[in-house]
């Protein structure tokens, strides 16, 4: 294999990646920098998948700490990690998976006020796993005007069936109120005003109907407000999103060769 795989231990860890994606693609992954914004029910699983695929550099953006309410769906959440910063827990996992990986930690929430500063590290691609509409809009605008490849996760809460996850341009997403709101706000700013015009923003979303927790929440002791989340869905969102990240990295490699 290549120089990247001369070390026997490294080869044993990642030979499977090179075999299925190709040695050239694996080399490119090892030299790629992906930023994941939001290390929650979708983002944490995405980080794990990126690390296990041999991505050479990851930037993790989040300011949250692990809480008991995260345990049902978030990878870093366990009894032993309660109160720990999510980005630190995931960084430790990534280094245990791939000691050669470079990890950048941003202990902050992305907002319209800091988007330019947080993205100054110039990643090759950004995976958006946040659920704040204002922050997502600011990120979309910044990436559009600076030509930064962006993959966006829609809402995974209130969804039950992982087989109903889809991938489409923002112009064609369905059954996702958050993405619909973002689409409308971009059009109100004069971006892609024609209904069939593509935004050039790849989104992962679900066509499943939103499931009301009130129907299955008999106990007064449970917090039944809002939508519940199922790990079989949030983790599946992440895997589909990472598959799209890898496709985009492959396309970038082909474009530059």
Coordinates of C-alpha atoms in Angstrom, one line a residue:
X1 CA 0.0 0.0 0.0
X2 CA 1.0 3.7 0.1
X3 CA 3.2 5.5 2.5
X4 CA 0.2 6.3 4.6
X5 CA -0.3 2.6 5.3
X6 CA 3.3 1.5 5.9
X7 CA 2.8 1.2 9.6
X8 CA 1.4 -2.3 10.3
X9 CA -1.0 -1.1 13.0
X10 CA -2.3 1.8 10.9
X11 CA -2.8 -0.6 8.0
X12 CA -4.8 -3.1 10.1
X13 CA -7.0 -0.3 11.3
X14 CA -7.8 1.3 8.0
X15 CA -7.1 -1.2 5.2
X16 CA -10.8 -1.9 4.9
X17 CA -11.4 1.7 4.1
X18 CA -8.8 1.7 1.3
X19 CA -10.1 -1.6 -0.1
X20 CA -13.7 -0.4 -0.5
X21 CA -13.2 3.3 -1.4
X22 CA -9.9 2.8 -3.2
X23 CA -6.3 3.7 -2.1
X24 CA -6.4 7.1 -3.9
X25 CA -9.6 8.1 -2.1
X26 CA -8.3 6.9 1.2
X27 CA -5.2 9.1 0.8
X28 CA -7.4 12.0 0.0
X29 CA -9.6 11.4 3.1
X30 CA -6.4 11.2 5.2
X31 CA -5.5 14.7 3.9
X32 CA -8.9 16.2 4.2
X33 CA -10.3 18.6 6.9
X34 CA -14.0 18.3 7.8
X35 CA -15.7 20.6 10.3
X36 CA -18.7 19.2 12.2
X37 CA -20.9 21.8 13.9
X38 CA -23.1 20.5 16.6
X39 CA -22.0 17.4 18.5
X40 CA -25.4 16.0 19.5
X41 CA -27.7 13.2 18.4
X42 CA -26.6 13.5 14.8
X43 CA -23.2 15.2 15.0
X44 CA -21.6 12.9 17.5
X45 CA -22.3 9.8 15.4
X46 CA -21.1 11.6 12.4
X47 CA -17.8 12.5 14.1
X48 CA -17.3 8.8 15.0
X49 CA -17.9 7.7 11.4
X50 CA -15.6 10.3 10.0
X51 CA -12.8 9.2 12.3
X52 CA -13.3 5.5 11.5
X53 CA -13.1 6.4 7.8
X54 CA -9.7 7.9 8.3
X55 CA -10.5 11.6 7.8
X56 CA -7.2 13.2 8.7
X57 CA -8.4 16.4 10.4
X58 CA -11.6 17.2 12.2
X59 CA -12.8 20.4 13.7
X60 CA -15.5 19.9 16.3
X61 CA -17.7 22.9 17.2
X62 CA -20.0 22.8 20.3
X63 CA -20.2 24.4 23.7
X64 CA -22.5 21.9 25.4
X65 CA -21.7 19.4 28.1
X66 CA -23.1 15.8 28.4
X67 CA -26.4 15.6 30.3
X68 CA -28.5 12.7 31.4
X69 CA -31.1 13.6 28.8
X70 CA -28.6 12.9 26.1
X71 CA -28.0 9.3 27.0
X72 CA -30.8 7.9 24.8
X73 CA -29.3 9.1 21.5
X74 CA -25.9 10.8 21.8
X75 CA -22.7 8.8 21.4
X76 CA -20.6 10.6 24.1
X77 CA -23.3 10.3 26.7
X78 CA -22.7 7.8 29.5
X79 CA -22.8 7.9 33.3
X80 CA -19.0 8.3 33.3
X81 CA -19.1 11.4 31.0
X82 CA -21.9 13.4 32.6
X83 CA -20.9 17.0 32.9
X84 CA -18.0 16.6 30.5
X85 CA -17.7 18.8 27.4
X86 CA -19.0 16.8 24.4
X87 CA -16.1 18.0 22.1
X88 CA -13.5 16.7 24.6
X89 CA -15.2 13.3 24.9
X90 CA -15.4 12.9 21.2
X91 CA -11.8 14.1 20.7
X92 CA -10.6 11.4 23.0
X93 CA -12.6 8.8 21.1
X94 CA -11.3 10.0 17.8
X95 CA -7.7 9.8 19.0
X96 CA -8.2 6.3 20.3
X97 CA -9.6 5.3 16.9
X98 CA -6.8 7.1 14.9
X99 CA -3.8 8.4 16.8
X100 CA -2.7 10.2 13.7
X101 CA -5.8 12.3 13.4
X102 CA -5.6 16.1 14.0
X103 CA -8.5 17.4 16.1
X104 CA -9.3 21.1 16.5
X105 CA -11.8 22.0 19.3
X106 CA -14.0 25.0 19.2
X107 CA -15.8 25.5 22.5
X108 CA -18.5 27.8 21.3
X109 CA -21.9 27.8 19.6
X110 CA -22.1 29.0 16.1
X111 CA -24.1 32.2 15.7
X112 CA -24.7 34.9 13.0
X113 CA -22.2 37.0 15.0
X114 CA -19.3 34.6 15.0
X115 CA -19.7 32.5 11.9
X116 CA -17.0 34.2 10.0
X117 CA -14.5 33.8 12.8
X118 CA -15.3 30.2 13.5
X119 CA -15.0 29.3 9.8
X120 CA -11.6 31.0 9.4
X121 CA -9.9 27.6 9.7
X122 CA -10.9 27.0 6.1
X123 CA -12.1 23.3 6.2
X124 CA -12.5 21.4 3.0
X125 CA -16.2 20.7 3.9
X126 CA -18.6 21.5 6.7
X127 CA -21.2 19.2 8.1
X128 CA -24.0 21.2 9.8
X129 CA -25.7 19.2 12.6
X130 CA -27.2 22.1 14.6
X131 CA -30.9 22.9 15.1
X132 CA -30.9 26.7 15.5
X133 CA -32.5 28.3 12.5
X134 CA -30.7 31.6 12.7
X135 CA -27.3 29.9 13.0
X136 CA -28.1 27.5 10.2
X137 CA -29.1 30.4 8.0
X138 CA -25.9 32.4 8.7
X139 CA -23.9 29.3 8.0
X140 CA -25.7 28.7 4.7
X141 CA -25.1 32.3 3.6
X142 CA -21.5 32.2 4.6
X143 CA -20.8 28.9 2.8
X144 CA -22.6 30.0 -0.3
X145 CA -20.8 33.3 -0.7
X146 CA -17.4 31.8 0.2
X147 CA -18.0 28.6 -1.9
X148 CA -17.4 26.2 1.0
X149 CA -19.0 22.8 0.5
X150 CA -21.8 22.2 3.0
X151 CA -23.9 19.2 4.0
X152 CA -26.9 20.1 6.2
X153 CA -28.8 17.8 8.5
X154 CA -32.5 18.5 8.8
X155 CA -34.6 17.7 11.9
X156 CA -34.3 14.2 13.3
X157 CA -36.5 14.8 16.3
X158 CA -40.0 13.3 16.1
X159 CA -39.1 10.8 13.4
X160 CA -39.4 7.1 13.9
X161 CA -38.5 5.3 10.6
X162 CA -34.8 5.4 9.6
X163 CA -35.8 4.0 6.2
X164 CA -37.5 7.3 5.3
X165 CA -34.3 9.3 5.4
X166 CA -33.6 11.0 2.1
X167 CA -31.0 13.3 0.5
X168 CA -31.8 16.2 -1.8
X169 CA -31.0 19.8 -2.6
X170 CA -32.7 22.3 -0.1
X171 CA -35.1 23.2 -2.9
X172 CA -36.6 19.7 -2.9
X173 CA -36.8 18.7 0.8
X174 CA -40.1 17.6 2.3
X175 CA -41.7 17.0 5.7
X176 CA -39.0 19.1 7.4
X177 CA -40.4 22.4 8.9
X178 CA -36.9 23.7 9.8
X179 CA -35.6 23.2 6.3
X180 CA -38.7 24.7 4.8
X181 CA -38.3 27.8 7.0
X182 CA -34.6 28.1 5.9
X183 CA -35.6 27.8 2.2
X184 CA -38.2 30.6 2.6
X185 CA -35.7 32.8 4.4
X186 CA -33.1 32.3 1.7
X187 CA -35.6 33.1 -1.0
X188 CA -36.7 36.3 0.9
X189 CA -33.1 37.4 0.5
X190 CA -33.3 36.9 -3.2
X191 CA -31.5 33.6 -3.3
X192 CA -32.9 31.0 -5.7
X193 CA -36.4 32.6 -5.9
X194 CA -37.6 30.3 -8.6
X195 CA -39.3 27.2 -7.1
X196 CA -37.2 24.7 -9.2
X197 CA -33.9 26.5 -8.9
X198 CA -31.4 24.6 -6.8
X199 CA -29.6 26.2 -3.8
X200 CA -26.6 23.9 -4.2
X201 CA -27.0 22.9 -0.5
X202 CA -27.2 19.1 0.1
X203 CA -29.6 18.2 2.9
X204 CA -30.3 15.0 4.8
X205 CA -33.9 14.9 5.9
X206 CA -36.8 12.5 6.6
X207 CA -40.1 12.2 4.8
X208 CA -41.6 10.5 7.9
X209 CA -44.4 12.3 9.6
X210 CA -43.6 14.1 12.9
X211 CA -44.6 11.8 15.7
X212 CA -46.4 13.4 18.7
X213 CA -45.0 12.3 22.0
X214 CA -48.3 13.2 23.7
X215 CA -49.8 10.0 22.3
X216 CA -47.4 7.7 24.1
X217 CA -46.5 9.7 27.2
X218 CA -48.8 8.5 30.0
X219 CA -46.6 9.3 32.9
X220 CA -46.8 12.7 34.5
X221 CA -43.3 12.2 35.7
X222 CA -41.9 12.3 32.2
X223 CA -41.1 15.4 30.3
X224 CA -43.5 15.2 27.3
X225 CA -43.1 18.6 25.8
X226 CA -41.6 18.8 22.3
X227 CA -40.6 15.9 20.1
X228 CA -38.8 12.8 21.3
X229 CA -35.7 11.4 19.5
X230 CA -34.8 7.9 18.5
X231 CA -31.2 6.8 18.3
X232 CA -32.0 4.5 15.3
X233 CA -33.0 7.7 13.5
X234 CA -30.4 10.2 14.7
X235 CA -27.5 7.8 14.1
X236 CA -28.9 6.9 10.7
X237 CA -29.1 10.6 9.8
X238 CA -25.4 10.8 10.7
X239 CA -24.4 7.8 8.6
X240 CA -26.3 9.1 5.5
X241 CA -24.7 12.6 6.0
X242 CA -21.2 11.1 6.3
X243 CA -21.8 9.1 3.1
X244 CA -22.6 12.4 1.4
X245 CA -19.5 14.0 2.9
X246 CA -17.4 11.2 1.4
X247 CA -19.1 11.6 -2.0
X248 CA -18.4 15.3 -1.9
X249 CA -14.7 14.7 -1.0
X250 CA -14.5 12.3 -3.9
X251 CA -15.9 14.9 -6.2
X252 CA -13.5 17.5 -4.9
X253 CA -10.6 15.1 -5.5
X254 CA -11.7 14.4 -9.1
X255 CA -12.1 18.1 -9.8
X256 CA -8.6 18.9 -8.6
X257 CA -6.9 16.0 -10.6

